[in-house]
Structure formats: C-alpha cells, structure tokens
Amino acid sequence: MAERVGVYVCHCGSNIANMVDVEEVAKWAGKNVKDVVVAKDYKFMCSSLGQQMIEEDIKNEKLTRVVVAACSPQLHEKTFRRACQNAGMNPYLFEMANVREHVSWVTKDKAAGTEKTKALVSAAAERVKLQQPLEPMFVRVNPATMVVGGGIAGLQAAIELADAGYHVYLVERSPSIGGHMAQFDKTFPTLDCSACILTPKMSEAGQHENITLLTYSELEEVSGSVGNFKVKIRKKARYVDYDACTGCGICTEKCPRKVLDTDFEVGMGYRKAIYSPFPQAVPRIPVIDTANCTYFERGKCRVCEKVCATNAIRFEQQDELIEVEVGNIIMATGWKLFDCHKLPQYGYGRLANVYTSMEFERLCNAAGPTGGKIVLRDGKTEPESVAIVHCVGSRDSNHNENCSAICCMAAMKFGHLVLEKTKAKVHSFYIDIRANSKGYEEFYQRLMEEGMVFVRGKVAEVTDAARLPSEKGKLIVQVEDTLVGRQRRIPVDMVILMGGLEPQADAKELGLKCGISCSMAGWYTERHPKLDPVATMTDGIFVAGSCQGPKDIPASVAQGAAAAARVMGMITKGEVMIEPIVASINEEACSGCRICNNMCPYNAIEFDEKLEVSRVITALCKGCGTCVAACPAGVITGAHFNNGQIFAEIEGILWDAKPNGGNGASKTVSPEPEPVTS
C-alpha cells in the first residue's frame, strides 16, 4: 500500500522566507512528489498552532509519513517527533529537511534557494517512505555520581547533588580541593576575600555525609554507559595513613627539607617535603613529596615518622586502584595558565620583575610568601610604577585565538590592589576592555576614577635596554598607543602579564577515556553551545566550569549547578531513554577483524574474545555511522540510515535530473538487500 506523506514548509518568520519562495515549494511538492497528499506552508511550524496542524492532518488525512522543511533538526526535531507521536504515529516516521542553515542562510539568490529547497524536500520525502518504526530503549540510572575536579564548579555540582540526597564521588588530582580559586586573594568586581567564600564550601564538601572525597587521585578508566558507568580511580600514595592522621601539622613543622613550591605558590614561596598545599586545605592530610624527600632519595631522615604522635606515616604505602559504579559523570577539570615563556619579547623568566598573573595573585595574597606586601623580586622594594599587559597568549593566532574572558577584570582587580597597597602609578595595556557582566562596567569606571591609566594597544616588547637616563634600572614597555596614533616607551618597575586560560594539558587524553570530544583548542565540546551547554554527545557525561571554555567564577558556579540539575533530573526519573538510532552487527557474518572497534569514536563496540565477533553497546552508540562505513564485510547496519534509505534520498535530491523532470515519476528504491556473508 502506498504511503501517505505530509509535507510542511516553514517560513521561520523571515529567516527562510526571505531567500526561499516557501509557498511555491509547498505547491510544487503537492503536485510533483509522489505519495504526497498534504503540502502546506506556515509562518512558524514549531509553534503550538503549527504542531496542531500536523497532528490534525495525521488524523484527518490518514498520514503515514511526515516531512517538515524548516531549521536545524538539532533545534526542533524532537518537537515535531513529539507532535507525530501525539497523533498516534511512530515518531521515527518523521523526517526533517534543514532549509534554513543549508539554504536561506547561505545564499543571496532566491531563485536558486527555492530550487535547492525543492530538492531537499524531495529527498526527505523519498527517504521517509523507507523509514521503519523504531522504539526507544530505557536503562536504569544509578543514583551515584562522579564529579571530576574539585574547583569551584566541581564543588558546586557535588554539593548540589549531595544536598539532594544522592551520593557523590568527588575526584581531585591535587592533595586538596579548592582549585585555582584557593590561590586568589580577592574576587572581582566585589573584591571580597576569595578564601572567605571558598573555604566554607570546601569544608562543607569535606564533611558532607553524601560526598566521598578522593583527593590526590586521578581518573584511570571509564567503561559502561549512561546510567551504569564503571570507573577506575587511581588513589595515589600520600605515604600518610588517611584514617590515623589528625592533621596536626607537626610532621610538616619538623621536616628539615624545604623546597620551592611550584604548584600552589607557583614558585613564589617554599614548602616542606611533607606538606599540605595551604593552611585551609581539605582534607588536612599531608602528602610526602617523594621527589624531594630525603628518605626516598637516600634512605635516611624519617623525622616525620619519629614526631608523629599517631604513627600515621606509611613509607611503604602504594597507589590504590579503586573501582566505583556511577550513573552519571560531571567533568569539571578547570584550566591552566598560558606559559608566558612562549612570548620571549615580554621578558618573562629573563627579566626579574616580570610576573605572571598567578604569581601576582600569590604576591598580594595575605597568606602568600610576602604576607600580602607588593614588592619586587628582592623581597623589600615597593614598586613606584606597575604595567599590566592584557591578552598574553589570548586573542593571538599564534597561540590561543579565544578571549580568556577573565583577564580584563582580573587586570582591573590587580590595578586596584596596587593602588590600595602602594603609591605606585598603574598602566594597563589593553586591546579591548571586555567588562560585560553584572557590576563589571561599574568596576571599570571605578578604576578610572582611582587613577589607573588605560593605554589601548598591544604591547610589542618589554625590555631593560635603556635609551634615556630616566629609563635606567627600569623595565621599558614598548607599545603603540592606538588612541593617539604613536609609539610610546613607558618605564616601570614591575610588569604583570595577564596570561590566557588554556585547557588542562591532559584534557584530550581524559576526554578519550570518557568518550567525549574536545574542540581544536582543547576545550570539552558541549552538545549544543546555546541550548545544551552542559551536556556532551555522550549521554550521562556533563561538563561544568572552565574545562568547557574560559569563564569567571559566577558562570562556573552556575554551570556546576546546572550540570547537577541535569543529573538530578535523570536520577529522579529513575531511567533514561536512549535513541534507537544505533548500529547493529550481523554476528553470524562478522569476521572479527576488529576494524570497527578501533574506529568507533564513542567506544561503543566491544569484541567478544570467545565468539571472536564484535558487538555494539547500544547504550553508548550514537548512530554516527563510522563503523557502517568502515566495515569491509558490510555486516554493520545503521538503523534509520540503511543503504536503501540513503539511495532513496539521493534519488529524491536529483529529481530534476530525471528524464521527465520528476513530474510524479519518482520511484521508490527497493529495500536494502541482505549483506553478503564473508
């Protein structure tokens, strides 16, 4: 029996109608595409009235297939599938043609746009006739969740979930939670103490009955799928008994070995060989730095063991591999600072009084190496003039093309702290000021009133080569001031480089373990940049904070809470629906070559060693078709995308190449033949 197809063409306001004669396309489809019994155009098909029109036509005209020519399926495919389902039709007997992004937004020729739209509508109509009813799959959701990263975004997500009564495994690679925010002195634009607002959250996470803290630990392996992930975590040896230690700090106090702290103090201060990163660390369990411990180097010392009242030192301790099962994973792994050595023209590492932004954070922090005093590298001289250089490694085609989002405001914060604590004059060298959140513009105006001098221009060089007597003993900032149109040489005592934000060095490696992708820059890729910024293309894995892209503290907190809300929604429902558009393997014909195993970007294909065949893990499969194309034996089929459907779509798009121009003579391609066995 012939199918009864309904075609609906959307104006999308004027988005499509500006470059496509929508009425003409609808009339043409009704007359020229075989089996089309209803063809209409409407201003907004995604509206409730547009959906109601489809539902009524399915019932009244006995439609068996529906085509909507509108915007991206990413935006409204689910909307129209739901309309079809409400009318009693299987939602997978619907097909969507994207004529906004693929036609109207990419052409200025209305006649050509109209013809291309006809071709896309014809292709969708021919394809939909061969689509088969599919039923969604459901899996149970384990209520436990793993949060990777103990910075502010990860903390927010973990606490939200824990407060809702669900168990959370909070994994952090450092000895303490807190992330970069623990290193900051103040936060912009309110200038409240960073530690004062962060440490209560750290303490809450450390003491929460529903949070298992796994600090000094790293993600080793992730297997399984949404609702039931199996995770291996490497808990690195602290060489201190977690349960026996009271965090009294005697071992750190008595340790004779002092080393440069290149982690928390970023080389600005020293710590002991057995240490906690900072006084408010959570947990307050110290770690022995084996690379600098005298006992691990020469087999001598053991002072920490001798002074420990609870006998908590364990030199024989080994890394521990922990396995947990969780239903969802939130990635909140944060960022790292751009390596300013890569821009030698700014003198970092060569000129003593050139600092990175993170070094200056520690310099002006009350708990930092100088007790909050802003001084030069000699430890005592207060600067009389300070230069702050924006966009170091950001907005730079040679390094990071993206804006780092926080640098302008952090530079203003630094300027305020310098003006508050010293009598120095502050120059801020910027490309553009980007103060675009609540209270930011007001803060910018405040700094101008306080006397901070803003110079618009990208700094070319920082040098100590004096040309004039007034430049001797100074750092000279060479810059083109674009507002006055001339080159300037400004002598200063201190230079602060606002290094850009970059993804963690192992972001891509960690993403591969979890089955999520990164952008070319290395940031984790969200499912949709506007409509779904916390989900990833792998169901059950979410992103929060600066691992997804540069952002400030409020945005990170909001995204952490959003990711937690998405997870809670899945847990509350108890089960999650999985799209049935997945690949399947004819195991009887599979040769076991394992090509598909290595090609799958979602790690959704496993190999049965006993039967020597590959098998699709349907809960992980995204129906991308990589395995279908790669299989040399042709024994893998993609539901909703078999050869018959694709060939029919191709024939439909070539409607005007047929001998009679396609006037009702469009043929239906026979179903896909059974694959040839190897």
XYZ file of C-alpha atoms in Angstrom:
678
model
C 0.000 0.000 0.000
C 1.306 3.437 -0.929
C 2.414 5.725 1.846
C 0.549 8.966 2.547
C 3.104 11.730 3.050
C 2.504 15.175 4.525
C 4.968 17.985 3.653
C 5.148 21.182 5.709
C 7.390 24.097 4.777
C 8.180 26.697 7.453
C 8.691 30.426 6.821
C 10.627 30.671 10.120
C 9.381 34.252 10.297
C 11.554 35.734 7.585
C 14.637 33.560 8.187
C 13.667 31.120 5.431
C 11.026 33.104 3.538
C 13.500 35.902 2.694
C 15.542 33.625 0.431
C 13.047 30.852 -0.415
C 9.645 31.103 -2.105
C 8.013 28.963 0.570
C 4.516 28.961 -0.991
C 5.960 27.825 -4.326
C 7.862 24.959 -2.675
C 4.719 23.712 -0.903
C 2.639 23.842 -4.098
C 5.390 22.114 -6.064
C 5.723 19.306 -3.508
C 1.972 18.648 -3.588
C 1.974 18.323 -7.380
C 5.340 16.715 -8.152
C 6.481 14.466 -5.296
C 4.911 11.032 -5.410
C 2.681 9.957 -2.489
C 2.457 13.499 -1.039
C -1.193 14.024 -0.116
C -0.808 17.143 2.034
C 1.568 20.040 1.316
C 1.350 23.255 3.341
C 3.407 26.251 4.337
C 3.125 28.070 7.663
C 4.872 31.040 9.271
C 6.095 29.201 12.388
C 5.813 25.415 12.161
C 7.394 24.949 15.605
C 4.616 26.939 17.285
C 1.750 25.191 19.046
C -0.527 26.002 16.077
C 1.984 24.556 13.641
C 2.269 21.359 15.657
C -1.519 21.188 15.977
C -1.807 21.419 12.184
C 0.439 18.361 11.796
C -1.469 16.401 14.432
C -4.853 17.144 12.834
C -3.625 16.245 9.342
C -2.207 12.916 10.566
C -5.622 12.045 11.996
C -7.866 13.511 9.294
C -5.777 12.727 6.203
C -4.514 9.364 7.497
C -0.885 10.408 7.005
C 1.703 7.647 7.418
C 4.803 9.803 6.971
C 5.620 13.463 7.739
C 8.291 15.819 6.341
C 8.980 19.275 7.794
C 11.272 21.655 5.908
C 12.453 24.164 8.492
C 15.532 24.843 10.615
C 18.177 22.506 12.046
C 16.993 19.119 13.370
C 19.266 19.890 16.322
C 16.778 22.579 17.266
C 13.316 21.143 16.611
C 13.467 17.505 15.502
C 12.223 16.403 18.930
C 9.419 18.984 18.739
C 7.993 17.541 15.527
C 8.595 13.943 16.561
C 6.514 14.655 19.661
C 3.722 16.138 17.511
C 3.687 12.987 15.384
C 3.640 10.805 18.483
C 0.747 12.804 19.964
C -1.265 11.977 16.842
C -0.544 8.260 17.155
C 2.261 7.993 14.607
C 5.619 6.437 15.385
C 7.930 9.461 15.833
C 10.665 7.878 13.696
C 8.427 8.011 10.615
C 9.148 11.736 10.534
C 11.952 13.405 8.557
C 13.245 16.969 8.761
C 14.897 18.957 5.972
C 17.160 21.780 7.119
C 16.420 24.603 4.679
C 17.434 27.461 6.971
C 21.109 26.728 7.692
C 21.573 24.781 4.429
C 19.715 27.141 2.087
C 18.417 30.540 3.183
C 21.368 31.439 5.397
C 23.976 30.510 2.794
C 22.621 32.094 -0.387
C 21.627 35.501 -1.735
C 19.877 34.074 -4.809
C 16.189 33.485 -4.040
C 15.522 31.515 -7.221
C 18.469 29.176 -6.542
C 17.411 28.885 -2.916
C 13.909 27.880 -3.932
C 15.189 25.204 -6.321
C 17.550 23.789 -3.704
C 14.713 23.679 -1.170
C 12.608 21.688 -3.638
C 15.469 19.206 -3.967
C 15.822 18.838 -0.175
C 12.072 18.380 0.285
C 12.003 15.766 -2.490
C 14.959 13.957 -0.890
C 13.329 13.936 2.543
C 10.025 12.691 1.131
C 11.631 9.801 -0.760
C 13.721 8.849 2.242
C 10.913 8.942 4.807
C 8.897 6.372 2.835
C 11.523 3.730 3.645
C 11.977 4.632 7.307
C 10.925 1.978 9.775
C 9.131 2.397 13.113
C 11.658 2.390 15.957
C 11.124 2.113 19.678
C 13.283 3.957 22.204
C 15.268 1.972 24.766
C 15.314 2.628 28.503
C 18.049 1.970 31.063
C 18.041 2.302 34.838
C 20.098 5.118 36.339
C 22.471 4.502 39.246
C 21.835 7.417 41.669
C 25.557 7.812 42.494
C 27.502 10.430 40.525
C 31.187 11.113 39.967
C 32.455 14.699 39.770
C 35.955 15.026 38.301
C 37.642 18.199 39.541
C 37.433 19.867 42.937
C 37.482 23.508 41.844
C 34.563 25.855 42.405
C 32.459 24.360 39.569
C 33.033 20.782 40.752
C 32.366 21.732 44.380
C 29.095 23.415 43.458
C 27.928 20.415 41.439
C 28.920 17.950 44.175
C 27.233 19.898 46.979
C 24.020 20.401 44.971
C 23.749 16.653 44.362
C 24.753 15.707 47.902
C 22.211 18.105 49.407
C 19.550 16.450 47.269
C 20.384 13.149 48.969
C 22.480 11.492 46.267
C 25.957 10.073 46.767
C 28.860 11.814 45.033
C 32.436 10.687 44.411
C 34.494 13.881 44.141
C 37.798 13.160 42.396
C 40.621 15.729 42.561
C 44.203 15.214 41.392
C 45.697 17.698 43.885
C 46.126 16.917 47.598
C 43.291 19.354 48.379
C 40.075 20.524 46.788
C 39.671 24.234 46.000
C 41.267 24.582 42.573
C 42.628 27.895 41.332
C 40.182 29.906 43.401
C 42.063 28.853 46.535
C 45.121 30.691 45.184
C 43.334 34.001 44.629
C 43.443 36.955 47.003
C 40.213 38.751 46.111
C 37.468 38.275 43.554
C 36.179 40.877 41.120
C 34.135 43.052 40.994
C 33.085 42.937 44.662
C 36.643 42.497 45.996
C 35.528 40.034 48.640
C 38.114 37.610 50.016
C 38.383 34.542 47.800
C 39.242 32.213 50.684
C 36.351 33.572 52.777
C 33.757 32.478 50.219
C 35.516 29.319 49.069
C 36.645 27.614 52.294
C 33.096 27.178 53.685
C 32.206 25.255 50.526
C 35.395 23.215 50.806
C 34.628 22.408 54.425
C 31.029 21.504 53.568
C 32.174 19.131 50.831
C 34.785 17.570 53.107
C 32.287 16.884 55.888
C 29.193 16.028 53.842
C 27.831 12.568 54.554
C 26.925 12.073 50.882
C 30.321 13.049 49.446
C 33.263 10.693 49.221
C 36.400 12.798 48.755
C 39.035 11.182 46.569
C 41.819 13.777 46.570
C 45.309 13.143 45.214
C 43.540 10.793 42.813
C 43.191 10.531 39.057
C 40.700 9.002 36.662
C 42.178 5.830 35.229
C 39.438 4.207 33.151
C 35.749 4.631 32.320
C 33.593 1.856 30.907
C 29.872 1.239 30.645
C 27.274 3.746 29.562
C 24.708 6.238 30.798
C 23.069 5.077 33.993
C 25.743 2.498 34.698
C 29.332 3.673 34.337
C 32.132 1.636 35.866
C 35.052 3.838 36.826
C 38.586 3.018 37.932
C 40.321 5.687 40.008
C 43.995 5.690 40.950
C 44.344 6.941 44.509
C 47.981 7.972 44.700
C 50.023 7.134 47.778
C 50.269 10.020 50.249
C 52.565 7.926 52.481
C 50.313 9.075 55.311
C 47.525 6.969 56.819
C 44.330 8.860 55.985
C 42.418 7.452 58.956
C 45.193 7.766 61.548
C 46.327 11.318 60.680
C 44.763 14.153 62.691
C 46.182 16.958 60.552
C 48.102 18.451 63.465
C 50.935 19.632 61.209
C 53.818 18.574 63.486
C 55.378 16.484 60.706
C 55.442 19.479 58.358
C 56.817 21.758 61.078
C 59.680 19.399 61.972
C 60.590 18.319 58.426
C 64.129 19.633 57.734
C 63.761 19.677 53.938
C 62.483 22.893 52.374
C 61.749 23.016 48.620
C 60.433 25.558 46.137
C 56.648 25.293 45.813
C 55.963 25.350 42.079
C 52.343 24.253 42.449
C 50.250 26.255 44.885
C 52.760 29.119 45.337
C 53.763 28.989 41.621
C 57.440 29.361 42.508
C 56.900 32.368 44.756
C 57.367 30.526 48.058
C 58.663 27.393 49.739
C 57.135 24.340 51.381
C 58.400 21.258 53.187
C 58.920 17.812 51.685
C 55.853 16.663 53.651
C 53.157 19.267 53.214
C 49.559 20.396 52.850
C 49.147 22.831 49.934
C 47.739 25.637 52.125
C 46.513 26.064 55.716
C 42.786 25.672 54.871
C 43.346 22.553 52.748
C 40.574 19.929 52.696
C 41.377 17.268 53.679
C 44.128 18.349 56.079
C 46.090 15.196 55.419
C 49.666 15.969 54.301
C 51.466 14.391 51.362
C 55.102 13.332 51.120
C 56.826 14.689 48.018
C 58.937 11.643 47.120
C 60.985 13.622 44.572
C 62.336 15.847 47.372
C 62.081 13.665 50.495
C 65.483 12.764 51.949
C 64.296 9.283 52.942
C 63.146 8.448 49.389
C 66.342 9.930 47.965
C 68.950 8.437 50.332
C 67.089 6.168 52.763
C 67.771 8.483 55.718
C 65.915 11.036 57.901
C 62.373 9.723 58.760
C 61.914 12.707 61.100
C 58.217 12.940 60.237
C 57.735 9.341 61.358
C 59.511 9.971 64.635
C 57.469 13.046 65.593
C 54.052 11.742 64.525
C 52.029 11.123 67.685
C 49.511 8.853 65.915
C 52.042 6.784 63.921
C 50.342 7.856 60.666
C 53.446 7.906 58.435
C 53.465 4.971 55.983
C 56.615 4.911 53.849
C 55.570 1.551 52.401
C 52.215 2.821 51.122
C 51.401 2.130 47.442
C 48.971 3.582 44.925
C 45.499 2.120 45.275
C 43.126 1.335 42.417
C 39.503 1.985 43.377
C 36.501 0.858 41.339
C 33.133 2.618 41.680
C 29.831 2.464 39.819
C 28.003 5.658 38.974
C 25.098 6.667 36.788
C 26.484 9.997 35.588
C 29.809 11.829 35.380
C 30.412 15.587 35.623
C 33.715 16.815 34.214
C 34.929 19.985 35.966
C 38.667 19.758 35.383
C 39.278 23.505 35.006
C 42.102 25.335 33.226
C 45.813 26.024 33.267
C 47.663 29.286 32.764
C 49.346 30.052 29.452
C 53.120 29.554 29.625
C 54.438 33.116 29.302
C 57.906 31.780 28.377
C 56.421 31.240 24.896
C 56.454 35.010 24.348
C 60.118 35.906 24.952
C 59.563 39.507 23.848
C 57.856 40.119 27.196
C 60.938 39.035 29.130
C 59.297 36.519 31.467
C 61.961 34.290 33.023
C 64.678 36.637 31.790
C 63.752 39.928 33.448
C 63.397 39.559 37.209
C 60.429 41.828 37.823
C 58.147 40.438 35.122
C 55.406 38.408 36.828
C 52.580 36.221 35.608
C 49.054 36.940 36.820
C 49.106 33.885 39.094
C 52.443 34.909 40.621
C 50.992 38.317 41.385
C 47.915 36.663 42.959
C 50.220 34.933 45.427
C 52.323 38.070 45.899
C 49.376 40.188 47.031
C 47.658 37.399 48.991
C 47.719 37.869 52.764
C 48.584 34.167 53.100
C 51.213 34.366 50.355
C 55.005 34.410 50.593
C 55.225 38.158 51.343
C 52.212 38.374 53.624
C 50.343 40.418 51.031
C 53.027 43.079 50.544
C 53.533 44.076 46.918
C 57.304 44.140 46.455
C 59.847 43.416 43.741
C 61.834 40.194 43.476
C 64.325 41.422 46.056
C 61.571 40.977 48.648
C 61.660 44.507 50.062
C 61.463 47.230 47.379
C 58.000 48.615 46.758
C 57.355 49.449 43.087
C 56.741 53.066 42.087
C 55.179 52.137 38.746
C 53.470 48.974 37.502
C 52.464 47.860 33.999
C 49.699 45.303 33.412
C 49.767 43.663 29.969
C 46.484 42.165 28.744
C 45.882 39.277 26.344
C 49.208 37.471 26.805
C 48.664 34.298 24.820
C 44.982 35.149 24.210
C 43.383 36.580 21.057
C 46.570 35.544 19.331
C 46.525 33.464 16.153
C 49.912 32.008 17.094
C 48.720 30.654 20.438
C 45.087 30.910 21.617
C 42.616 32.614 19.331
C 39.933 32.760 22.016
C 39.435 35.558 24.524
C 40.168 34.294 28.034
C 37.085 36.072 29.413
C 38.508 36.996 32.835
C 41.749 38.860 32.060
C 40.341 42.380 31.720
C 38.567 42.212 35.041
C 41.473 40.460 36.788
C 43.789 43.203 35.482
C 41.497 45.850 36.985
C 41.477 43.946 40.264
C 45.283 43.909 40.260
C 45.330 47.618 39.484
C 43.069 48.311 42.435
C 45.231 46.226 44.784
C 48.407 48.011 43.661
C 46.785 51.424 44.132
C 45.391 50.365 47.503
C 48.608 48.891 48.917
C 51.272 51.104 47.325
C 51.759 54.598 45.942
C 52.638 53.232 42.521
C 51.246 54.507 39.241
C 49.484 51.775 37.254
C 49.366 51.495 33.446
C 47.035 48.920 31.902
C 47.780 47.981 28.272
C 44.707 46.527 26.596
C 43.389 45.600 23.151
C 39.702 45.952 24.061
C 38.105 46.156 27.503
C 35.563 43.380 27.898
C 33.566 44.156 31.034
C 30.269 42.574 30.069
C 28.727 41.056 33.207
C 26.814 42.397 36.172
C 28.783 45.064 38.028
C 31.786 44.850 35.677
C 31.312 48.171 33.872
C 30.845 49.900 37.225
C 34.137 48.379 38.403
C 35.851 49.626 35.215
C 34.601 53.158 35.863
C 35.747 52.915 39.474
C 39.312 52.037 38.432
C 39.487 55.003 36.070
C 38.365 57.245 38.913
C 41.025 55.703 41.189
C 43.698 56.772 38.710
C 44.533 53.615 36.772
C 45.867 54.656 33.337
C 44.460 52.670 30.404
C 46.553 52.543 27.221
C 44.908 50.988 24.181
C 47.452 48.980 22.231
C 49.086 45.565 22.054
C 52.467 45.597 23.803
C 55.293 44.852 21.369
C 58.131 44.352 23.848
C 59.233 44.572 27.461
C 62.945 45.344 27.722
C 65.552 46.623 30.151
C 67.634 48.288 27.430
C 67.586 51.963 28.405
C 67.774 54.733 25.827
C 67.364 57.684 28.185
C 68.748 58.384 31.656
C 65.183 58.184 33.056
C 64.917 54.586 31.793
C 67.993 53.253 33.596
C 67.206 50.460 36.053
C 63.640 50.263 34.737
C 61.615 47.893 32.586
C 60.501 49.650 29.427
C 57.149 48.773 27.864
C 57.187 49.432 24.117
C 53.659 49.904 22.765
C 51.720 51.611 20.005
C 49.026 53.735 21.611
C 46.262 53.360 19.017
C 44.124 56.111 20.557
C 46.759 58.782 19.922
C 48.395 57.024 16.986
C 52.018 56.967 18.138
C 54.660 54.686 19.633
C 55.316 55.019 23.364
C 58.051 53.820 25.709
C 56.835 53.675 29.295
C 59.385 52.879 32.047
C 58.048 50.869 35.018
C 59.375 48.868 37.967
C 57.088 45.844 37.653
C 55.264 44.155 34.765
C 52.311 41.791 35.262
C 51.477 39.525 32.312
C 47.810 38.541 32.112
C 48.357 35.032 30.796
C 45.489 33.443 28.928
C 43.433 30.487 30.083
C 44.184 27.169 28.390
C 42.683 23.681 28.703
C 44.439 21.265 31.029
C 47.400 19.579 29.347
C 45.739 16.156 29.550
C 42.216 17.314 28.621
C 42.144 15.375 25.355
C 43.543 12.233 26.964
C 40.958 12.414 29.746
C 38.228 13.107 27.206
C 39.146 9.943 25.295
C 38.827 7.907 28.492
C 35.301 9.238 28.964
C 34.290 9.159 25.309
C 33.848 12.924 24.911
C 35.452 15.207 22.364
C 37.423 18.440 22.520
C 37.486 21.478 20.284
C 40.620 22.211 18.272
C 41.764 24.409 21.162
C 41.291 21.554 23.649
C 38.118 22.661 25.476
C 35.466 19.989 26.012
C 32.719 20.132 23.396
C 29.161 20.605 24.599
C 26.135 19.048 22.910
C 24.849 22.454 21.803
C 26.587 25.783 22.513
C 23.320 27.584 23.301
C 20.587 25.076 24.081
C 22.612 22.408 25.876
C 25.891 23.888 27.161
C 26.383 21.375 29.995
C 25.717 18.052 28.230
C 28.119 16.280 25.878
C 27.480 13.988 22.935
C 27.991 11.042 25.299
C 24.831 10.554 27.342
C 25.419 10.718 31.077
C 28.602 12.810 30.865
C 28.318 16.533 31.563
C 30.766 19.443 31.659
C 30.951 22.347 34.088
C 33.236 25.330 34.547
C 36.320 26.303 32.605
C 37.007 22.868 31.117
C 34.291 23.779 28.598
C 35.736 27.232 27.878
C 37.110 30.272 29.736
C 34.669 31.732 32.242
C 34.584 33.595 35.537
C 33.577 32.306 38.970
C 29.829 33.150 38.794
C 29.497 31.453 35.404
C 31.411 28.396 36.668
C 29.177 28.139 39.738
C 26.054 28.465 37.588
C 27.234 25.780 35.188
C 28.154 23.466 38.054
C 24.656 23.849 39.480
C 23.132 23.363 36.009
C 25.043 20.122 35.461
C 23.892 18.889 38.881
C 20.289 19.754 37.998
C 20.520 17.748 34.780
C 21.885 14.767 36.676
C 19.192 15.068 39.352
C 16.530 15.071 36.664
C 17.829 11.758 35.313
C 18.143 10.228 38.772
C 14.624 11.322 39.766
C 13.102 9.741 36.660
C 14.902 6.530 37.557
C 15.525 5.586 33.959
C 16.765 7.324 30.840
C 15.637 6.969 27.245
C 18.255 6.082 24.655
C 17.778 6.943 20.987
C 17.140 3.760 18.981
C 19.131 5.141 16.032
C 22.079 2.845 16.616
C 24.247 0.433 14.668
C 23.820 -3.323 14.742
C 26.178 -6.097 13.679
C 25.204 -9.327 11.955
C 27.313 -11.517 14.247
C 26.924 -14.585 12.038
C 28.666 -12.758 9.195
C 31.199 -10.834 11.311
C 34.794 -11.880 10.542
C 36.193 -10.445 13.780
C 38.596 -8.097 12.004
C 38.024 -5.507 14.782
C 38.333 -2.544 12.421
C 35.092 -1.122 13.799
C 36.377 -1.410 17.391
C 39.227 0.954 16.653
C 37.159 3.355 14.540
C 34.252 3.996 16.935
C 34.628 7.498 18.460
C 32.341 6.577 21.373
C 33.993 3.279 22.337
C 30.599 1.694 21.727
C 31.832 -1.545 20.132
C 33.229 -4.405 22.181
C 34.928 -7.585 20.994
C 33.759 -10.963 22.236
C 37.005 -12.911 22.648
C 35.158 -16.206 22.983
C 33.000 -15.920 19.855
C 35.546 -13.699 18.059
C 32.919 -11.235 16.885
C 32.275 -7.560 17.543
C 29.136 -6.340 19.286
C 27.576 -2.864 19.596
C 26.900 -1.490 23.080
C 23.611 0.179 22.185
C 23.614 2.454 25.240
C 26.866 4.048 24.060
C 26.209 4.113 20.313
C 25.276 7.479 18.771
C 24.455 6.163 15.318
C 27.222 8.220 13.697
C 27.779 5.565 11.014
C 31.563 5.403 11.234
C 31.511 1.648 11.788
C 28.969 1.114 8.993
C 31.264 2.815 6.500
C 34.406 1.134 7.844
C 33.192 -2.494 7.865
C 34.875 -4.290 4.937
C 32.314 -7.108 5.022
C 29.300 -4.764 5.069
C 27.724 -6.571 8.016
C 27.029 -3.469 10.115
C 23.721 -1.690 9.578
C 22.751 1.732 10.899
C 19.137 1.958 11.999
C 17.392 4.864 10.233
C 20.360 5.151 7.845
C 20.470 1.960 5.791
C 21.570 1.913 2.178
C 18.025 1.796 0.811
C 17.071 4.959 2.676
C 20.229 6.805 1.659
C 19.879 5.822 -2.028
C 16.234 6.930 -1.991
C 17.312 10.273 -0.555
C 19.922 10.672 -3.297
C 17.359 9.851 -5.976
C 14.980 12.377 -4.460
C 17.532 15.179 -4.420
C 18.247 14.543 -8.120
C 14.572 14.950 -9.066
C 15.355 17.494 -11.789
C 17.919 15.200 -13.419
C 15.306 12.585 -14.347
C 14.125 12.358 -17.982
C 10.696 13.884 -17.273
C 11.861 16.337 -14.595
C 10.408 14.256 -11.813
C 6.735 15.008 -12.577
C 5.198 12.397 -10.344
C 7.556 9.736 -11.651
C 9.701 9.458 -8.565
C 10.370 5.803 -7.849
C 10.771 4.120 -4.510
C 14.052 2.276 -4.104
C 13.659 -1.327 -3.084
C 14.679 -2.177 0.478
C 18.337 -2.789 1.209
C 19.427 -6.349 0.307
C 20.824 -8.628 2.967
C 24.576 -8.152 3.405
C 26.835 -10.670 1.719
C 28.376 -13.041 4.233
C 32.149 -13.228 4.343
